[in-house]
Tab-separated table of C-alpha atoms in Angstrom:
chain	number	residue	atom	x	y	z
A	1	MET	CA	0.000	0.000	0.000
A	2	PRO	CA	1.568	3.344	-1.045
A	3	LYS	CA	2.249	5.738	1.827
A	4	LEU	CA	2.944	9.369	2.618
A	5	GLY	CA	5.851	10.341	4.839
A	6	ILE	CA	7.579	13.168	6.665
A	7	SER	CA	11.136	13.714	7.872
A	8	ILE	CA	12.316	14.681	11.329
A	9	TYR	CA	15.813	15.628	12.497
A	10	PRO	CA	15.937	15.297	16.312
A	11	GLU	CA	19.437	16.731	16.594
A	12	LYS	CA	18.179	19.998	15.068
A	13	SER	CA	14.913	20.342	16.946
A	14	THR	CA	13.242	19.417	20.215
A	15	TYR	CA	11.212	16.398	21.205
A	16	GLU	CA	8.160	18.634	21.749
A	17	GLN	CA	8.426	20.098	18.231
A	18	ASP	CA	8.894	16.689	16.622
A	19	LYS	CA	6.019	15.223	18.650
A	20	ALA	CA	3.651	17.997	17.524
A	21	TYR	CA	4.699	17.509	13.883
A	22	LEU	CA	4.212	13.746	14.097
A	23	ASP	CA	0.734	14.259	15.562
A	24	LEU	CA	-0.210	16.661	12.764
A	25	ALA	CA	1.110	14.399	9.990
A	26	HIS	CA	-0.625	11.391	11.505
A	27	GLN	CA	-3.900	13.347	11.449
A	28	TYR	CA	-3.603	13.677	7.647
A	29	GLY	CA	-2.829	10.010	6.998
A	30	PHE	CA	0.967	10.062	6.890
A	31	LYS	CA	2.470	6.660	7.706
A	32	ARG	CA	6.219	6.918	7.101
A	33	VAL	CA	8.936	8.815	8.954
A	34	PHE	CA	12.436	9.408	7.626
A	35	THR	CA	15.222	10.408	9.979
A	36	SER	CA	19.009	10.273	9.816
A	37	LEU	CA	21.740	8.924	12.033
A	38	LEU	CA	24.648	9.552	9.688
A	39	GLN	CA	26.909	10.728	12.466
A	40	ILE	CA	26.850	10.998	16.237
A	41	GLU	CA	28.528	14.005	17.800
A	42	GLY	CA	28.875	14.621	21.528
A	43	ASP	CA	27.615	12.221	24.211
A	44	LYS	CA	26.682	9.058	22.328
A	45	GLU	CA	24.355	7.731	25.036
A	46	GLU	CA	22.472	11.033	25.308
A	47	VAL	CA	22.096	11.358	21.523
A	48	LEU	CA	20.769	7.818	21.208
A	49	ARG	CA	18.418	8.233	24.193
A	50	ASP	CA	16.827	11.351	22.684
A	51	PHE	CA	16.706	9.697	19.272
A	52	LYS	CA	14.983	6.590	20.640
A	53	LYS	CA	12.379	8.693	22.440
A	54	VAL	CA	11.064	10.301	19.262
A	55	VAL	CA	11.278	7.016	17.309
A	56	ASN	CA	9.203	5.294	19.974
A	57	TYR	CA	6.550	8.007	19.861
A	58	ALA	CA	6.219	7.749	16.082
A	59	THR	CA	5.917	3.969	16.405
A	60	GLU	CA	3.154	4.388	19.004
A	61	LEU	CA	1.230	6.362	16.378
A	62	GLY	CA	1.559	3.417	14.006
A	63	MET	CA	4.132	5.168	11.809
A	64	GLU	CA	7.100	3.398	10.225
A	65	VAL	CA	10.465	4.984	11.016
A	66	MET	CA	13.332	4.512	8.560
A	67	VAL	CA	16.751	5.493	9.905
A	68	ASP	CA	19.322	6.744	7.384
A	69	ILE	CA	22.815	5.469	8.214
A	70	ALA	CA	26.294	5.415	6.675
A	71	PRO	CA	28.780	2.492	6.765
A	72	ASN	CA	31.107	4.354	9.150
A	73	LEU	CA	28.311	4.375	11.738
A	74	PHE	CA	28.660	0.611	12.058
A	75	THR	CA	32.240	1.157	13.157
A	76	GLN	CA	31.370	4.079	15.451
A	77	LEU	CA	28.638	2.096	17.209
A	78	GLU	CA	30.648	-1.142	17.145
A	79	ILE	CA	27.901	-3.066	15.415
A	80	SER	CA	27.894	-5.438	12.442
A	81	TYR	CA	25.636	-5.825	9.460
A	82	ASP	CA	25.275	-9.449	10.648
A	83	ASP	CA	23.642	-8.231	13.882
A	84	LEU	CA	20.986	-5.535	13.512
A	85	SER	CA	19.655	-5.862	17.073
A	86	PHE	CA	20.751	-2.261	17.784
A	87	PHE	CA	18.231	-0.900	15.265
A	88	HIS	CA	15.528	-3.282	16.471
A	89	GLU	CA	16.030	-2.041	20.037
A	90	LEU	CA	16.002	1.531	18.752
A	91	GLY	CA	12.449	0.888	17.542
A	92	ALA	CA	13.181	1.395	13.840
A	93	TYR	CA	10.997	-0.087	11.113
A	94	GLY	CA	14.103	-0.342	8.969
A	95	ILE	CA	17.382	1.260	7.988
A	96	ARG	CA	18.315	3.194	4.881
A	97	LEU	CA	21.849	2.723	3.593
A	98	ASP	CA	23.082	6.154	2.544
A	99	VAL	CA	26.086	4.414	0.966
A	100	GLY	CA	25.939	0.763	0.050
A	101	PHE	CA	28.261	-2.180	0.527
A	102	THR	CA	29.064	-4.792	-2.127
A	103	GLY	CA	25.640	-6.379	-2.549
A	104	SER	CA	26.365	-9.443	-0.451
A	105	GLU	CA	26.075	-7.522	2.815
A	106	GLU	CA	22.783	-5.905	1.813
A	107	ALA	CA	21.302	-9.286	0.868
A	108	ARG	CA	22.360	-10.779	4.219
A	109	MET	CA	20.892	-7.805	6.080
A	110	THR	CA	17.482	-8.446	4.487
A	111	ARG	CA	17.479	-11.824	6.220
A	112	ASN	CA	17.679	-10.329	9.699
A	113	PRO	CA	15.510	-12.059	12.357
A	114	TYR	CA	13.655	-8.842	13.264
A	115	GLY	CA	12.030	-8.245	9.889
A	116	LEU	CA	13.761	-4.872	9.576
A	117	LYS	CA	13.409	-3.327	6.128
A	118	ILE	CA	16.651	-2.574	4.311
A	119	GLU	CA	16.228	0.494	2.110
A	120	ILE	CA	18.806	1.111	-0.579
A	121	ASN	CA	19.664	4.181	-2.633
A	122	MET	CA	17.752	4.308	-5.930
A	123	SER	CA	19.741	7.249	-7.336
A	124	VAL	CA	23.019	5.428	-7.934
A	125	GLY	CA	22.615	4.853	-11.673
A	126	THR	CA	24.630	1.608	-11.684
A	127	ARG	CA	23.770	-2.100	-11.553
A	128	TYR	CA	23.789	-1.912	-7.743
A	129	LEU	CA	20.318	-3.450	-7.413
A	130	ASP	CA	21.181	-6.291	-9.791
A	131	GLN	CA	24.270	-6.987	-7.697
A	132	ILE	CA	22.148	-7.303	-4.547
A	133	MET	CA	19.596	-9.482	-6.320
A	134	SER	CA	22.352	-11.870	-7.408
A	135	TYR	CA	22.872	-12.730	-3.717
A	136	SER	CA	19.213	-13.806	-3.227
A	137	PRO	CA	17.940	-11.244	-0.725
A	138	ASN	CA	14.647	-11.567	1.110
A	139	ARG	CA	12.627	-9.414	-1.276
A	140	GLU	CA	10.011	-8.700	1.392
A	141	ASN	CA	12.601	-6.766	3.376
A	142	LEU	CA	14.304	-4.949	0.486
A	143	ILE	CA	12.972	-1.508	-0.495
A	144	GLY	CA	14.390	1.541	-2.256
A	145	SER	CA	14.298	5.325	-2.087
A	146	HIS	CA	15.840	8.122	-4.106
A	147	ASN	CA	18.218	10.636	-2.553
A	148	PHE	CA	17.196	14.194	-1.781
A	149	TYR	CA	19.324	17.179	-2.772
A	150	PRO	CA	19.633	20.238	-0.500
A	151	MET	CA	21.526	22.458	-2.956
A	152	LEU	CA	19.807	24.304	-5.802
A	153	TYR	CA	20.307	22.736	-9.274
A	154	THR	CA	21.719	19.452	-7.904
A	155	GLY	CA	18.498	17.381	-7.984
A	156	LEU	CA	17.897	14.490	-10.332
A	157	ASP	CA	17.205	14.892	-14.026
A	158	ASN	CA	13.747	13.616	-15.019
A	159	ASP	CA	14.968	10.998	-17.508
A	160	PHE	CA	17.576	9.660	-15.075
A	161	PHE	CA	14.957	9.519	-12.328
A	162	VAL	CA	12.600	7.512	-14.533
A	163	ALA	CA	15.341	5.107	-15.675
A	164	CYS	CA	16.459	4.375	-12.105
A	165	SER	CA	12.868	3.969	-10.904
A	166	GLU	CA	11.984	1.600	-13.736
A	167	ASP	CA	14.886	-0.644	-12.706
A	168	PHE	CA	13.322	-1.086	-9.262
A	169	ARG	CA	9.870	-1.588	-10.768
A	170	ARG	CA	11.343	-4.363	-12.917
A	171	HIS	CA	12.314	-6.219	-9.737
A	172	ASN	CA	8.995	-5.386	-8.016
A	173	ILE	CA	10.777	-3.498	-5.224
A	174	ASN	CA	8.857	-0.856	-3.226
A	175	THR	CA	10.004	2.637	-4.246
A	176	ALA	CA	10.068	6.025	-2.532
A	177	CYS	CA	11.289	9.546	-3.175
A	178	PHE	CA	11.300	12.965	-1.555
A	179	VAL	CA	9.325	16.118	-2.230
A	180	SER	CA	10.065	19.552	-0.861
A	181	SER	CA	7.997	21.783	1.405
A	182	GLN	CA	8.039	25.483	0.538
A	183	ASP	CA	7.421	26.376	4.204
A	184	ALA	CA	10.008	24.096	5.866
A	185	THR	CA	13.347	25.601	6.871
A	186	PHE	CA	15.829	22.821	7.617
A	187	GLY	CA	17.143	19.367	6.840
A	188	PRO	CA	20.115	17.290	8.019
A	189	TRP	CA	22.742	19.616	6.570
A	190	ASP	CA	23.514	23.312	7.005
A	191	ILE	CA	22.404	24.231	3.481
A	192	CYS	CA	18.775	23.614	2.555
A	193	ASP	CA	17.389	25.051	-0.694
A	194	GLY	CA	14.516	22.618	-0.283
A	195	LEU	CA	14.909	18.834	-0.185
A	196	ALA	CA	13.422	17.239	-3.289
A	197	SER	CA	14.650	14.247	-5.262
A	198	LEU	CA	13.752	15.789	-8.639
A	199	GLU	CA	15.209	19.188	-9.462
A	200	ALA	CA	12.063	20.043	-11.431
A	201	HIS	CA	10.094	19.790	-8.180
A	202	ARG	CA	12.194	22.047	-5.985
A	203	LEU	CA	10.127	25.241	-6.306
A	204	LEU	CA	6.712	23.757	-7.114
A	205	PRO	CA	3.746	23.602	-4.706
A	206	ILE	CA	3.941	20.356	-2.759
A	207	GLU	CA	0.618	19.016	-4.100
A	208	THR	CA	1.866	19.509	-7.677
A	209	GLN	CA	4.990	17.487	-6.886
A	210	VAL	CA	2.825	14.695	-5.506
A	211	LYS	CA	0.450	14.684	-8.486
A	212	HIS	CA	3.396	14.569	-10.886
A	213	LEU	CA	4.901	11.533	-9.144
A	214	MET	CA	1.566	9.738	-9.065
A	215	MET	CA	0.998	10.361	-12.757
A	216	ILE	CA	4.491	9.066	-13.591
A	217	ASP	CA	3.385	5.942	-11.660
A	218	LEU	CA	6.829	4.654	-10.675
A	219	ILE	CA	6.932	5.700	-7.013
A	220	ASP	CA	5.027	4.076	-4.148
A	221	ASP	CA	5.868	6.215	-1.112
A	222	ILE	CA	6.252	10.008	-1.157
A	223	ILE	CA	8.122	11.674	1.710
A	224	ILE	CA	8.630	15.350	2.570
A	225	GLY	CA	12.394	15.796	2.854
A	226	ASN	CA	12.632	19.014	4.846
A	227	ALA	CA	11.017	20.058	8.143
A	228	TYR	CA	8.581	21.327	9.124
A	229	ALA	CA	5.911	21.432	6.408
A	230	SER	CA	2.908	23.609	7.247
A	231	GLU	CA	-0.477	22.127	8.084
A	232	ALA	CA	-1.831	23.579	4.827
A	233	GLU	CA	0.873	21.684	2.899
A	234	LEU	CA	0.222	18.437	4.773
A	235	LYS	CA	-3.473	18.720	3.954
A	236	ALA	CA	-2.853	19.631	0.299
A	237	MET	CA	-0.417	16.730	-0.085
A	238	SER	CA	-2.849	14.308	1.553
A	239	ASP	CA	-5.738	15.525	-0.622
A	240	ALA	CA	-3.656	15.070	-3.787
A	241	PHE	CA	-2.377	11.631	-2.750
A	242	PHE	CA	-5.779	10.207	-1.796
A	243	ALA	CA	-7.820	11.858	-4.577
A	244	PRO	CA	-9.734	9.291	-6.683
A	245	HIS	CA	-8.637	11.043	-9.899
A	246	PRO	CA	-5.710	13.341	-10.773
A	247	GLU	CA	-6.716	16.987	-10.421
A	248	ILE	CA	-5.159	19.683	-12.605
A	249	LYS	CA	-5.501	23.329	-11.608
A	250	VAL	CA	-6.724	25.718	-14.282
A	251	GLU	CA	-7.639	29.387	-14.495
A	252	LEU	CA	-10.643	30.364	-16.618
A	253	LYS	CA	-11.132	33.691	-18.334
A	254	PRO	CA	-13.901	36.000	-17.088
A	255	SER	CA	-15.447	35.631	-20.549
A	256	ALA	CA	-15.996	31.873	-20.127
A	257	THR	CA	-19.741	31.270	-20.244
A	258	GLU	CA	-21.691	29.518	-17.502
A	259	VAL	CA	-22.012	26.340	-19.547
A	260	GLU	CA	-18.290	26.409	-20.399
A	261	GLN	CA	-17.483	26.721	-16.707
A	262	LYS	CA	-19.693	23.691	-15.998
A	263	ILE	CA	-17.958	21.697	-18.731
A	264	VAL	CA	-14.530	22.509	-17.289
A	265	TYR	CA	-15.176	22.170	-13.563
A	266	ASP	CA	-18.166	19.856	-13.129
A	267	GLU	CA	-17.278	16.983	-15.454
A	268	LEU	CA	-14.976	14.001	-14.986
A	269	HIS	CA	-12.846	14.132	-18.116
A	270	SER	CA	-11.486	11.182	-20.038
A	271	TYR	CA	-8.528	11.455	-22.408
A	272	ARG	CA	-9.622	9.973	-25.730
A	273	GLY	CA	-7.314	7.089	-26.632
A	274	ASP	CA	-6.842	7.709	-30.358
A	275	ARG	CA	-4.655	10.625	-29.450
A	276	SER	CA	-3.612	13.609	-31.477
A	277	ALA	CA	-0.221	15.303	-31.321
A	278	TYR	CA	-2.027	18.631	-30.925
A	279	LEU	CA	-4.991	18.058	-28.638
A	280	LEU	CA	-5.894	16.137	-25.514
A	281	ARG	CA	-9.567	15.491	-26.221
A	282	SER	CA	-12.365	14.937	-23.688
A	283	THR	CA	-15.174	14.212	-26.120
A	284	MET	CA	-18.124	13.096	-23.976
A	285	THR	CA	-18.919	16.695	-23.036
A	286	ARG	CA	-20.111	17.325	-26.596
A	287	VAL	CA	-22.704	14.567	-26.118
A	288	LYS	CA	-23.975	15.813	-22.774
A	289	TYR	CA	-24.069	19.453	-23.849
A	290	ALA	CA	-25.063	18.943	-27.493
A	291	LYS	CA	-28.152	21.177	-27.238
A	292	GLU	CA	-26.345	24.081	-25.545
A	293	ASP	CA	-25.324	27.281	-27.334
A	294	PHE	CA	-21.590	27.918	-27.823
A	295	PRO	CA	-21.171	31.277	-29.593
A	296	PRO	CA	-17.610	32.043	-30.749
A	297	HIS	CA	-15.426	34.168	-28.431
A	298	ASP	CA	-11.728	34.397	-27.554
A	299	THR	CA	-10.675	32.709	-30.786
A	300	GLU	CA	-7.039	33.843	-30.591
A	301	LEU	CA	-3.853	31.862	-31.306
A	302	ILE	CA	-3.842	28.635	-29.309
A	303	LYS	CA	-0.892	27.914	-26.977
A	304	ARG	CA	0.197	24.779	-25.145
A	305	GLY	CA	-1.852	24.346	-21.977
A	306	ASP	CA	-4.878	26.322	-23.214
A	307	ILE	CA	-8.319	24.988	-22.259
A	308	LEU	CA	-10.517	24.885	-25.350
A	309	VAL	CA	-14.232	24.415	-25.964
A	310	CYS	CA	-15.438	23.846	-29.521
A	311	ASN	CA	-18.009	26.467	-30.524
A	312	ASN	CA	-21.072	26.470	-32.813
A	313	GLU	CA	-18.910	26.750	-35.930
A	314	LEU	CA	-17.893	23.116	-35.434
A	315	GLY	CA	-21.415	21.720	-35.604
A	316	ARG	CA	-21.605	18.248	-34.058
A	317	TYR	CA	-18.324	18.854	-32.182
A	318	ASN	CA	-19.591	21.872	-30.261
A	319	GLY	CA	-19.165	21.484	-26.497
A	320	GLU	CA	-16.128	19.210	-26.782
A	321	LEU	CA	-13.391	20.085	-24.292
A	322	ASP	CA	-9.790	19.935	-25.494
A	323	ILE	CA	-6.428	20.851	-23.979
A	324	ALA	CA	-3.784	22.173	-26.347
A	325	LEU	CA	-0.564	20.147	-26.462
A	326	LYS	CA	1.114	22.486	-28.984
A	327	GLU	CA	0.805	25.999	-30.289
A	328	MET	CA	-1.509	26.124	-33.299
A	329	GLU	CA	-3.615	28.423	-35.418
A	330	ASN	CA	-7.184	29.034	-34.312
A	331	THR	CA	-9.607	28.758	-37.226
A	332	GLY	CA	-12.245	30.661	-35.242
A	333	ARG	CA	-14.108	27.487	-34.361
A	334	VAL	CA	-12.567	26.993	-30.905
A	335	ASN	CA	-13.038	29.159	-27.797
A	336	VAL	CA	-9.957	29.598	-25.623
A	337	VAL	CA	-11.694	29.660	-22.223
A	338	GLY	CA	-8.652	29.424	-19.941
A	339	ARG	CA	-5.391	27.584	-19.377
A	340	ILE	CA	-3.579	25.244	-17.022
A	341	LYS	CA	-1.760	27.046	-14.224
A	342	GLU	CA	1.941	27.409	-14.986
A	343	ASP	CA	2.924	25.485	-11.840
A	344	GLU	CA	0.877	22.520	-13.044
A	345	MET	CA	2.034	22.511	-16.673
A	346	ILE	CA	4.471	19.733	-15.717
A	347	LEU	CA	1.450	17.409	-15.412
A	348	LEU	CA	0.294	17.776	-19.006
A	349	ASP	CA	2.744	15.256	-20.484
A	350	HIS	CA	1.700	12.607	-17.972
A	351	VAL	CA	-2.049	12.374	-18.565
A	352	LYS	CA	-2.377	8.911	-20.080
A	353	PRO	CA	-4.768	8.036	-22.931
A	354	TRP	CA	-8.073	6.620	-21.632
A	355	SER	CA	-7.294	7.890	-18.127
A	356	THR	CA	-9.735	10.091	-16.220
A	357	PHE	CA	-8.926	13.417	-14.585
A	358	LYS	CA	-10.539	16.509	-13.083
A	359	LEU	CA	-9.955	20.168	-13.858
A	360	VAL	CA	-10.216	22.318	-10.731
A	361	LYS	CA	-10.008	26.013	-9.916
A	362	GLY	CA	-6.419	27.152	-9.485
């Protein structure tokens, strides 16, 4: 079952702040928690005691806590990948390997007696997963997640992201990645220009990031990388994640008629499968509204992302809703009634033929 998640960084906050954030996220259906234990500075026992306290509280809420670790932590804590009892006693649901081993170690770790999940880095771009699979891991305990990137312009390229994700899909491994809150202020490192996996997401509204990932359909779990997201963002992310159909925000012109507004906002649209390179067509509206009047207006040059309604000049096609995929000449037979919001234009390439979607007020 796909899940939503948040991140907490106990060494940079207080237990009270983390507890309040966990309560809020839990209220909106968030199930996963990411946190990091990449290094321990100061009193080791005190750090681990405070860390365990917040992990235990998240677990009490029924949330699954993944702890990000690096190989040198095994040495620092004097533990072995053959004995993961430390993480079991910590209360973790699993551990994320910030840097991997050789493949053999990861496979052995998946066979731990505690059922701890072993999460590996999906953003490597090598045959790392194939190497692990060659050592016959317990697939039930092997999952993956992409990195997040705190510095502007360092996030993943879209094509690379898709290629890496498809590799995990091929092996039927649970996938996850990070989105970025626009209200959060910190992460695990000093610099934090947001904490998204995809660079294209860094400055987008959080619900748009979520919708984009769901329409790509390669990621199971979506986690906010930075802390703390606002309640409005948690709600918007939850609404987008649990919506029965993808929702694309649009802005209509004041000149859009009442019936055109109903066609845009009140109907569940379906992308006609015999697709055109120029238009995404939702044709059933012309059947339902066949007897309505569609006088020509706003018949200017058509641009990508424009919302179109065929007017009376097109006869039997009048009332059909289309979305422009390319710039094209307007013959005067199509009304340009509005357009997709710029922030949501990233979604247009990912509406699949025969899929359903909603257009909502932006």
